[in-house]
Amino acid sequence: MAQSNSSFPVKLYIYDLSRGMARQLSPVMLGRQLDGIWHTGVVVHGKEFFFGGAGIDNCPPSGTMLGDPDSVVDLGSTEVNEDLFKVYLDSLAESTYSGDRYNVFEHNCNTFSNDVAQFLTGRKIPSYITDLPSEILSTPFGQALRPLLDSMAINPGGNNITGQR
Amino acid sequence: MAEQGAADPVNNNNNNKPEASEGTIIKVTVKTPKDKEEIAIAEDASVTQFKEEISKRFKAKQDQLVLIFAGKILKDGDSLSQHGIKDGLTVHLVIKTAHKATDGGSTSASSSASTQVGSSSTSSPAANPASTTGPAGSGPAPTQTPNLMSGFGDLANLAGLGMGSANFMELQQQMQRQLMSNPEMLSQIMENPLVQNMMSNPDLMRQMIVANPQMQQLMERNPEISHMLNNPELMRQTMELARNPAMMQEMMRNQDRALSNLESIPGGYNALRRMYTDIQEPMFSAAREQFGNNPFSALGGASDSGVQPSRTENREPLPNPWGPPNSSNPSESGGATTGSTSTSGTTNPSVSNPLGINPGSLGNGMFNSPGMQSLLQQISENPQLMQNMLSAPYMRSMMQSLAQNPELASQVMVNNPLFAGNPQLQEQFRAQLPVFLQQMQNPEALSVMTNPRAMQALMQIQQGLQTLQTEAPGLMPSLMTGGIPGVPTGGAAPAENPASSPSSATTSPAQQQLMQQMLQMFAGGGGGSGGAGSATVHGHTRAEVTSLVCMLCFFVFFVLVLFKSLLAVFLRPRPQRCGSRPS
């Protein structure tokens, strides 16, 4: 198979779901400073991919209801082309990233972004994002809210669910 | 670089295939979307060889395998070391199922389109705003919109809140305004099971409160607050209060009353003011900043000057206990009765009559009030309360100052919303205040107050009288003659009072004796209806009993109100506060 050594930039879009409230309220409510409640999506091949309550989803970059990201991290580039990526995502969607596997603490959009980023570029996403659930859960407030949050699923809605035909 | 010895016990795959001469075997993790395997391979093996291993392990054809490492697709001709694949690293694998790799054409198209993000904060290379949102199988753009709004699950509210106004301060202001303008909202919030869950965890609440830096400042300046927070019992109670809106209203009403009372006490106003500025203001601002309308702020510092809209509340405590105007005391009718007022009003406390209860005074009407009953009940159930109350140092001084200055005491009474609607009552109280105040200083009297059984007895008396009233209204006139109004209508009271006064005057000594007997009897555990005082002249007996209880009730009530004020305001009895400084 002749592969072109094309290289596709990979970016990580980071959104603060709390719109700044976490930064303000977290010292009071949690006892520690959290700068945001992070949601991430990986942008590659002209699309933003993310994992939500409905499964792996994609949309045009900044196309979710979250609008524009609060920050963007350049993850490098990848040689994985779109088709290959699609195969990869399909495979993921059947296994570890099906919609019902979503858990807001343990297996969420950031988990997905991390995995995809590593697949595409070999690099992980910034640790402050992946550390967020454990930070929250280490506070009594987080523990108290856990039952509620567990039942929640964040679904910014891209309407392009991978694996759903 | 970690080199393992050639002999690897963990050689999952049977043969190493150390093709190269060096033969250092490295263990590389091969990860598929579904699976993960560790494969041992020679360090300098080629990709092809690697794929051979993999195809064996994963049961796939070699040409179905696509290996990716560090964003690069491993081509057959490469070697592992060329890509920097070392021991312990992870290589990604995609097993193509009859998919072909896309040709370069579409890929380059996608690459140019991949960075078409307009508003991305970082500069995106190849900002080719190709209209293609995706050449191959990309999403239908138009259908994005409806889903955008409908998505987001439970965070929809949050989204609506937060995203409506990007500015957090604005949002906070909004929230605050909403809460302020709509107290219902607050109660709704309180009723939210989540909030209640949160509140049922005292540690959590405490932590939340303490974590606020302003609160911490406050706590430093006023150690009482930290005591308060550290007292789990208190926190729990506070939280119970917060959770139960009805209780909360009750509490707030108490506090309102208390505060208004406090204001009138010499030195009290200053103390109040001090408390307000020291504690409440920073607390309020701290609370407001955080929560907009912190339910705890009300509990912690309560209202100032106790003016809050009275909300309807369940518990009856202390509505106007002397519902009908002027209990017994003829004083309210003024004039002619004044003399008898003093006579009846001032029965000197004696040994047998520790409270100096004047039978000619207060009336049956008091008993009809559930408020009084609850008061008595409270006292009887909680002798400690009375004891604490009476033993608090400031209490003494307060009573003293009150005794010296009956004007103030009367003012306190007046301000008390219970009496607000009843000027006659107020008059009556004013006249009797000196007596009462002296009585309060009387240790005997105090001991009676702290005796739970005595209080219980009194309660029973009251109940009995009440029953009597309903059962035998005909008795009322005779009671009236004892100077007791009794009838809630109260209209007849003034008329009766002049009539009652002479009789009350004459009955004083007799009443005292009877009262003594009464007390003894009750102390002996008689109980039962008040009339069970069995004693001699029915009318007198009852009158006396009634008045005895009335006086006592009033006394109790007065003291209780005072104490409750202080208690409620400071959240726990605290010595050397108000009263320790003479205005």
PDB file of C-alpha atoms in Angstrom, chain B residues 284-511:
ATOM      1  CA  PHE B 284     -23.397  39.074  54.186  1.00  0.00           C
ATOM      2  CA  SER B 285     -21.023  40.400  51.661  1.00  0.00           C
ATOM      3  CA  ALA B 286     -19.023  37.253  51.708  1.00  0.00           C
ATOM      4  CA  ALA B 287     -22.100  35.235  51.330  1.00  0.00           C
ATOM      5  CA  ARG B 288     -23.525  37.370  48.644  1.00  0.00           C
ATOM      6  CA  GLU B 289     -20.430  37.172  46.696  1.00  0.00           C
ATOM      7  CA  GLN B 290     -20.448  33.509  46.685  1.00  0.00           C
ATOM      8  CA  PHE B 291     -23.951  32.486  46.537  1.00  0.00           C
ATOM      9  CA  GLY B 292     -25.982  35.421  45.781  1.00  0.00           C
ATOM     10  CA  ASN B 293     -28.263  34.643  48.555  1.00  0.00           C
ATOM     11  CA  ASN B 294     -26.709  32.412  51.005  1.00  0.00           C
ATOM     12  CA  PRO B 295     -29.292  30.743  53.084  1.00  0.00           C
ATOM     13  CA  PHE B 296     -26.887  30.611  55.914  1.00  0.00           C
ATOM     14  CA  SER B 297     -26.422  34.288  56.058  1.00  0.00           C
ATOM     15  CA  ALA B 298     -29.804  34.609  57.514  1.00  0.00           C
ATOM     16  CA  LEU B 299     -29.056  32.077  60.126  1.00  0.00           C
ATOM     17  CA  GLY B 300     -25.702  33.370  60.981  1.00  0.00           C
ATOM     18  CA  GLY B 301     -26.449  36.952  61.473  1.00  0.00           C
ATOM     19  CA  ALA B 302     -30.109  37.213  61.038  1.00  0.00           C
ATOM     20  CA  SER B 303     -31.789  40.386  60.213  1.00  0.00           C
ATOM     21  CA  ASP B 304     -30.893  43.661  61.546  1.00  0.00           C
ATOM     22  CA  SER B 305     -33.477  45.567  63.392  1.00  0.00           C
ATOM     23  CA  GLY B 306     -35.671  42.623  62.977  1.00  0.00           C
ATOM     24  CA  VAL B 307     -37.814  43.901  60.268  1.00  0.00           C
ATOM     25  CA  GLN B 308     -38.648  41.151  58.003  1.00  0.00           C
ATOM     26  CA  PRO B 309     -41.860  40.393  56.334  1.00  0.00           C
ATOM     27  CA  SER B 310     -43.664  38.069  58.544  1.00  0.00           C
ATOM     28  CA  ARG B 311     -44.331  34.920  56.757  1.00  0.00           C
ATOM     29  CA  THR B 312     -47.015  32.590  57.599  1.00  0.00           C
ATOM     30  CA  GLU B 313     -45.817  29.923  59.830  1.00  0.00           C
ATOM     31  CA  ASN B 314     -47.104  26.768  61.226  1.00  0.00           C
ATOM     32  CA  ARG B 315     -46.215  26.774  64.830  1.00  0.00           C
ATOM     33  CA  GLU B 316     -48.377  28.906  66.932  1.00  0.00           C
ATOM     34  CA  PRO B 317     -45.882  29.993  69.439  1.00  0.00           C
ATOM     35  CA  LEU B 318     -46.582  33.293  70.820  1.00  0.00           C
ATOM     36  CA  PRO B 319     -49.254  34.876  68.914  1.00  0.00           C
ATOM     37  CA  ASN B 320     -50.948  37.261  71.171  1.00  0.00           C
ATOM     38  CA  PRO B 321     -51.365  35.201  74.237  1.00  0.00           C
ATOM     39  CA  TRP B 322     -53.617  37.608  75.849  1.00  0.00           C
ATOM     40  CA  GLY B 323     -55.810  37.651  72.849  1.00  0.00           C
ATOM     41  CA  PRO B 324     -58.698  39.464  74.357  1.00  0.00           C
ATOM     42  CA  PRO B 325     -57.692  42.749  75.748  1.00  0.00           C
ATOM     43  CA  ASN B 326     -56.754  43.234  79.292  1.00  0.00           C
ATOM     44  CA  SER B 327     -56.507  40.269  81.289  1.00  0.00           C
ATOM     45  CA  SER B 328     -57.569  40.742  84.735  1.00  0.00           C
ATOM     46  CA  ASN B 329     -55.751  43.846  85.491  1.00  0.00           C
ATOM     47  CA  PRO B 330     -58.132  46.641  85.966  1.00  0.00           C
ATOM     48  CA  SER B 331     -55.457  49.112  85.254  1.00  0.00           C
ATOM     49  CA  GLU B 332     -56.322  49.253  81.648  1.00  0.00           C
ATOM     50  CA  SER B 333     -59.580  50.790  82.288  1.00  0.00           C
ATOM     51  CA  GLY B 334     -57.643  53.450  83.898  1.00  0.00           C
ATOM     52  CA  GLY B 335     -58.878  55.784  86.467  1.00  0.00           C
ATOM     53  CA  ALA B 336     -60.924  54.201  89.070  1.00  0.00           C
ATOM     54  CA  THR B 337     -59.192  51.037  88.843  1.00  0.00           C
ATOM     55  CA  THR B 338     -55.795  52.408  89.343  1.00  0.00           C
ATOM     56  CA  GLY B 339     -55.883  52.000  93.006  1.00  0.00           C
ATOM     57  CA  SER B 340     -56.952  48.505  92.813  1.00  0.00           C
ATOM     58  CA  THR B 341     -54.461  48.026  90.171  1.00  0.00           C
ATOM     59  CA  SER B 342     -51.717  48.806  92.464  1.00  0.00           C
ATOM     60  CA  THR B 343     -53.263  46.750  95.076  1.00  0.00           C
ATOM     61  CA  SER B 344     -53.838  43.887  92.886  1.00  0.00           C
ATOM     62  CA  GLY B 345     -50.802  44.513  90.894  1.00  0.00           C
ATOM     63  CA  THR B 346     -48.412  44.532  93.695  1.00  0.00           C
ATOM     64  CA  THR B 347     -48.714  41.599  95.840  1.00  0.00           C
ATOM     65  CA  ASN B 348     -45.606  41.477  97.752  1.00  0.00           C
ATOM     66  CA  PRO B 349     -43.722  38.372  97.295  1.00  0.00           C
ATOM     67  CA  SER B 350     -43.698  36.359 100.413  1.00  0.00           C
ATOM     68  CA  VAL B 351     -42.446  33.040 101.366  1.00  0.00           C
ATOM     69  CA  SER B 352     -45.658  31.394 100.711  1.00  0.00           C
ATOM     70  CA  ASN B 353     -46.149  33.294  97.584  1.00  0.00           C
ATOM     71  CA  PRO B 354     -42.774  33.405  96.043  1.00  0.00           C
ATOM     72  CA  LEU B 355     -43.947  34.902  92.918  1.00  0.00           C
ATOM     73  CA  GLY B 356     -46.110  37.398  94.551  1.00  0.00           C
ATOM     74  CA  ILE B 357     -48.732  36.319  92.247  1.00  0.00           C
ATOM     75  CA  ASN B 358     -51.554  38.564  92.262  1.00  0.00           C
ATOM     76  CA  PRO B 359     -54.755  36.844  91.689  1.00  0.00           C
ATOM     77  CA  GLY B 360     -56.250  40.032  90.573  1.00  0.00           C
ATOM     78  CA  SER B 361     -54.130  40.136  87.608  1.00  0.00           C
ATOM     79  CA  LEU B 362     -53.888  38.446  84.371  1.00  0.00           C
ATOM     80  CA  GLY B 363     -56.481  36.365  83.088  1.00  0.00           C
ATOM     81  CA  ASN B 364     -57.768  33.330  81.680  1.00  0.00           C
ATOM     82  CA  GLY B 365     -57.511  34.588  78.234  1.00  0.00           C
ATOM     83  CA  MET B 366     -53.947  33.807  78.416  1.00  0.00           C
ATOM     84  CA  PHE B 367     -54.542  30.197  78.713  1.00  0.00           C
ATOM     85  CA  ASN B 368     -56.539  29.966  75.682  1.00  0.00           C
ATOM     86  CA  SER B 369     -53.551  30.806  73.773  1.00  0.00           C
ATOM     87  CA  PRO B 370     -51.704  27.881  72.459  1.00  0.00           C
ATOM     88  CA  GLY B 371     -48.725  30.072  72.549  1.00  0.00           C
ATOM     89  CA  MET B 372     -48.671  30.140  76.246  1.00  0.00           C
ATOM     90  CA  GLN B 373     -49.166  26.517  76.370  1.00  0.00           C
ATOM     91  CA  SER B 374     -46.306  25.906  74.166  1.00  0.00           C
ATOM     92  CA  LEU B 375     -44.281  28.216  76.258  1.00  0.00           C
ATOM     93  CA  LEU B 376     -45.081  26.399  79.368  1.00  0.00           C
ATOM     94  CA  GLN B 377     -44.446  23.206  77.673  1.00  0.00           C
ATOM     95  CA  GLN B 378     -41.132  24.353  76.563  1.00  0.00           C
ATOM     96  CA  ILE B 379     -40.229  25.356  79.986  1.00  0.00           C
ATOM     97  CA  SER B 380     -41.357  22.219  81.565  1.00  0.00           C
ATOM     98  CA  GLU B 381     -39.609  20.127  79.069  1.00  0.00           C
ATOM     99  CA  ASN B 382     -36.490  22.008  79.286  1.00  0.00           C
ATOM    100  CA  PRO B 383     -35.667  23.030  82.785  1.00  0.00           C
ATOM    101  CA  GLN B 384     -32.160  23.451  81.742  1.00  0.00           C
ATOM    102  CA  LEU B 385     -33.247  26.188  79.503  1.00  0.00           C
ATOM    103  CA  MET B 386     -34.671  28.187  82.278  1.00  0.00           C
ATOM    104  CA  GLN B 387     -31.743  27.563  84.433  1.00  0.00           C
ATOM    105  CA  ASN B 388     -29.321  28.599  81.826  1.00  0.00           C
ATOM    106  CA  MET B 389     -31.340  31.541  81.071  1.00  0.00           C
ATOM    107  CA  LEU B 390     -31.585  32.692  84.564  1.00  0.00           C
ATOM    108  CA  SER B 391     -28.097  31.971  85.471  1.00  0.00           C
ATOM    109  CA  ALA B 392     -26.587  33.833  82.641  1.00  0.00           C
ATOM    110  CA  PRO B 393     -24.818  36.754  84.164  1.00  0.00           C
ATOM    111  CA  TYR B 394     -26.153  39.283  81.837  1.00  0.00           C
ATOM    112  CA  MET B 395     -29.577  38.162  82.591  1.00  0.00           C
ATOM    113  CA  ARG B 396     -29.295  39.328  86.088  1.00  0.00           C
ATOM    114  CA  SER B 397     -27.922  42.639  85.208  1.00  0.00           C
ATOM    115  CA  MET B 398     -30.472  43.020  82.538  1.00  0.00           C
ATOM    116  CA  MET B 399     -33.250  42.321  84.890  1.00  0.00           C
ATOM    117  CA  GLN B 400     -31.857  44.734  87.319  1.00  0.00           C
ATOM    118  CA  SER B 401     -31.669  47.453  84.848  1.00  0.00           C
ATOM    119  CA  LEU B 402     -35.100  46.640  83.700  1.00  0.00           C
ATOM    120  CA  ALA B 403     -36.371  46.759  87.192  1.00  0.00           C
ATOM    121  CA  GLN B 404     -34.874  50.116  87.697  1.00  0.00           C
ATOM    122  CA  ASN B 405     -36.287  51.338  84.566  1.00  0.00           C
ATOM    123  CA  PRO B 406     -39.696  50.018  83.973  1.00  0.00           C
ATOM    124  CA  GLU B 407     -40.096  52.307  81.070  1.00  0.00           C
ATOM    125  CA  LEU B 408     -37.666  50.336  79.123  1.00  0.00           C
ATOM    126  CA  ALA B 409     -39.195  47.121  80.050  1.00  0.00           C
ATOM    127  CA  SER B 410     -42.501  48.338  78.961  1.00  0.00           C
ATOM    128  CA  GLN B 411     -40.994  49.438  75.764  1.00  0.00           C
ATOM    129  CA  VAL B 412     -39.657  46.038  75.213  1.00  0.00           C
ATOM    130  CA  MET B 413     -43.039  44.691  75.701  1.00  0.00           C
ATOM    131  CA  VAL B 414     -44.539  47.160  73.409  1.00  0.00           C
ATOM    132  CA  ASN B 415     -42.197  46.426  70.673  1.00  0.00           C
ATOM    133  CA  ASN B 416     -42.898  42.854  70.977  1.00  0.00           C
ATOM    134  CA  PRO B 417     -45.195  42.130  68.119  1.00  0.00           C
ATOM    135  CA  LEU B 418     -47.230  39.942  70.322  1.00  0.00           C
ATOM    136  CA  PHE B 419     -48.486  42.907  72.125  1.00  0.00           C
ATOM    137  CA  ALA B 420     -48.516  45.164  69.261  1.00  0.00           C
ATOM    138  CA  GLY B 421     -52.137  44.814  68.610  1.00  0.00           C
ATOM    139  CA  ASN B 422     -53.185  45.057  72.111  1.00  0.00           C
ATOM    140  CA  PRO B 423     -52.629  48.341  73.803  1.00  0.00           C
ATOM    141  CA  GLN B 424     -54.589  47.366  76.801  1.00  0.00           C
ATOM    142  CA  LEU B 425     -52.327  44.542  77.417  1.00  0.00           C
ATOM    143  CA  GLN B 426     -49.425  46.797  77.183  1.00  0.00           C
ATOM    144  CA  GLU B 427     -50.874  49.058  79.734  1.00  0.00           C
ATOM    145  CA  GLN B 428     -51.373  46.230  81.999  1.00  0.00           C
ATOM    146  CA  PHE B 429     -47.883  45.108  81.643  1.00  0.00           C
ATOM    147  CA  ARG B 430     -46.459  48.441  82.202  1.00  0.00           C
ATOM    148  CA  ALA B 431     -48.122  48.681  85.480  1.00  0.00           C
ATOM    149  CA  GLN B 432     -47.022  45.361  86.564  1.00  0.00           C
ATOM    150  CA  LEU B 433     -43.562  45.512  85.363  1.00  0.00           C
ATOM    151  CA  PRO B 434     -41.944  46.751  88.489  1.00  0.00           C
ATOM    152  CA  VAL B 435     -43.488  43.940  90.365  1.00  0.00           C
ATOM    153  CA  PHE B 436     -42.416  41.423  87.915  1.00  0.00           C
ATOM    154  CA  LEU B 437     -38.999  42.653  87.690  1.00  0.00           C
ATOM    155  CA  GLN B 438     -38.569  42.468  91.361  1.00  0.00           C
ATOM    156  CA  GLN B 439     -39.960  39.070  91.349  1.00  0.00           C
ATOM    157  CA  MET B 440     -37.512  38.022  88.825  1.00  0.00           C
ATOM    158  CA  GLN B 441     -34.770  38.927  91.085  1.00  0.00           C
ATOM    159  CA  ASN B 442     -36.247  36.825  93.708  1.00  0.00           C
ATOM    160  CA  PRO B 443     -34.363  33.605  93.839  1.00  0.00           C
ATOM    161  CA  GLU B 444     -37.373  31.817  95.091  1.00  0.00           C
ATOM    162  CA  ALA B 445     -39.229  32.764  92.070  1.00  0.00           C
ATOM    163  CA  LEU B 446     -36.420  31.664  89.949  1.00  0.00           C
ATOM    164  CA  SER B 447     -36.266  28.340  91.559  1.00  0.00           C
ATOM    165  CA  VAL B 448     -39.868  27.809  90.815  1.00  0.00           C
ATOM    166  CA  MET B 449     -39.184  28.612  87.254  1.00  0.00           C
ATOM    167  CA  THR B 450     -36.470  26.123  87.010  1.00  0.00           C
ATOM    168  CA  ASN B 451     -38.431  23.429  88.582  1.00  0.00           C
ATOM    169  CA  PRO B 452     -39.849  21.400  85.784  1.00  0.00           C
ATOM    170  CA  ARG B 453     -42.467  19.828  87.866  1.00  0.00           C
ATOM    171  CA  ALA B 454     -43.684  23.145  89.020  1.00  0.00           C
ATOM    172  CA  MET B 455     -43.945  24.266  85.488  1.00  0.00           C
ATOM    173  CA  GLN B 456     -45.754  21.183  84.545  1.00  0.00           C
ATOM    174  CA  ALA B 457     -48.128  21.717  87.333  1.00  0.00           C
ATOM    175  CA  LEU B 458     -48.795  25.165  86.163  1.00  0.00           C
ATOM    176  CA  MET B 459     -49.446  23.903  82.766  1.00  0.00           C
ATOM    177  CA  GLN B 460     -51.932  21.545  84.043  1.00  0.00           C
ATOM    178  CA  ILE B 461     -53.589  24.271  85.907  1.00  0.00           C
ATOM    179  CA  GLN B 462     -53.850  26.202  82.810  1.00  0.00           C
ATOM    180  CA  GLN B 463     -55.285  23.349  80.921  1.00  0.00           C
ATOM    181  CA  GLY B 464     -57.752  22.755  83.595  1.00  0.00           C
ATOM    182  CA  LEU B 465     -58.855  26.286  83.538  1.00  0.00           C
ATOM    183  CA  GLN B 466     -59.243  26.161  79.896  1.00  0.00           C
ATOM    184  CA  THR B 467     -61.404  23.158  80.111  1.00  0.00           C
ATOM    185  CA  LEU B 468     -63.334  24.838  82.749  1.00  0.00           C
ATOM    186  CA  GLN B 469     -63.910  27.753  80.627  1.00  0.00           C
ATOM    187  CA  THR B 470     -65.369  25.751  77.890  1.00  0.00           C
ATOM    188  CA  GLU B 471     -67.286  23.460  80.095  1.00  0.00           C
ATOM    189  CA  ALA B 472     -68.749  25.951  82.397  1.00  0.00           C
ATOM    190  CA  PRO B 473     -68.873  29.352  80.889  1.00  0.00           C
ATOM    191  CA  GLY B 474     -71.227  30.333  83.573  1.00  0.00           C
ATOM    192  CA  LEU B 475     -68.341  30.347  85.839  1.00  0.00           C
ATOM    193  CA  MET B 476     -66.766  33.111  84.013  1.00  0.00           C
ATOM    194  CA  PRO B 477     -68.546  35.879  85.792  1.00  0.00           C
ATOM    195  CA  SER B 478     -67.227  34.647  89.062  1.00  0.00           C
ATOM    196  CA  LEU B 479     -63.877  34.437  87.536  1.00  0.00           C
ATOM    197  CA  MET B 480     -64.397  37.852  86.304  1.00  0.00           C
ATOM    198  CA  THR B 481     -65.008  38.973  89.726  1.00  0.00           C
ATOM    199  CA  GLY B 482     -61.688  37.624  90.518  1.00  0.00           C
ATOM    200  CA  GLY B 483     -60.471  40.139  88.088  1.00  0.00           C
ATOM    201  CA  ILE B 484     -60.002  37.805  85.252  1.00  0.00           C
ATOM    202  CA  PRO B 485     -61.309  38.533  81.847  1.00  0.00           C
ATOM    203  CA  GLY B 486     -61.122  35.100  80.464  1.00  0.00           C
ATOM    204  CA  VAL B 487     -63.502  35.481  77.648  1.00  0.00           C
ATOM    205  CA  PRO B 488     -61.690  35.898  74.438  1.00  0.00           C
ATOM    206  CA  THR B 489     -64.154  38.349  73.180  1.00  0.00           C
ATOM    207  CA  GLY B 490     -62.832  40.692  75.718  1.00  0.00           C
ATOM    208  CA  GLY B 491     -65.505  43.149  75.131  1.00  0.00           C
ATOM    209  CA  ALA B 492     -66.932  42.745  78.512  1.00  0.00           C
ATOM    210  CA  ALA B 493     -63.666  42.975  80.190  1.00  0.00           C
ATOM    211  CA  PRO B 494     -63.405  46.653  80.810  1.00  0.00           C
ATOM    212  CA  ALA B 495     -66.866  46.711  82.150  1.00  0.00           C
ATOM    213  CA  GLU B 496     -66.074  44.012  84.495  1.00  0.00           C
ATOM    214  CA  ASN B 497     -62.903  45.338  85.686  1.00  0.00           C
ATOM    215  CA  PRO B 498     -64.224  48.130  87.782  1.00  0.00           C
ATOM    216  CA  ALA B 499     -66.461  45.622  89.326  1.00  0.00           C
ATOM    217  CA  SER B 500     -63.673  43.303  89.812  1.00  0.00           C
ATOM    218  CA  SER B 501     -61.336  45.650  91.385  1.00  0.00           C
ATOM    219  CA  PRO B 502     -62.917  45.929  94.764  1.00  0.00           C
ATOM    220  CA  SER B 503     -63.326  42.257  94.966  1.00  0.00           C
ATOM    221  CA  SER B 504     -59.810  41.658  93.948  1.00  0.00           C
ATOM    222  CA  ALA B 505     -58.637  44.006  96.541  1.00  0.00           C
ATOM    223  CA  THR B 506     -60.524  42.291  99.185  1.00  0.00           C
ATOM    224  CA  THR B 507     -59.578  38.884  98.155  1.00  0.00           C
ATOM    225  CA  SER B 508     -55.909  39.482  98.181  1.00  0.00           C
ATOM    226  CA  PRO B 509     -54.995  38.074 101.508  1.00  0.00           C
ATOM    227  CA  ALA B 510     -57.391  35.249 101.191  1.00  0.00           C
ATOM    228  CA  GLN B 511     -56.110  34.555  97.819  1.00  0.00           C
TER     229      GLN B 511
END
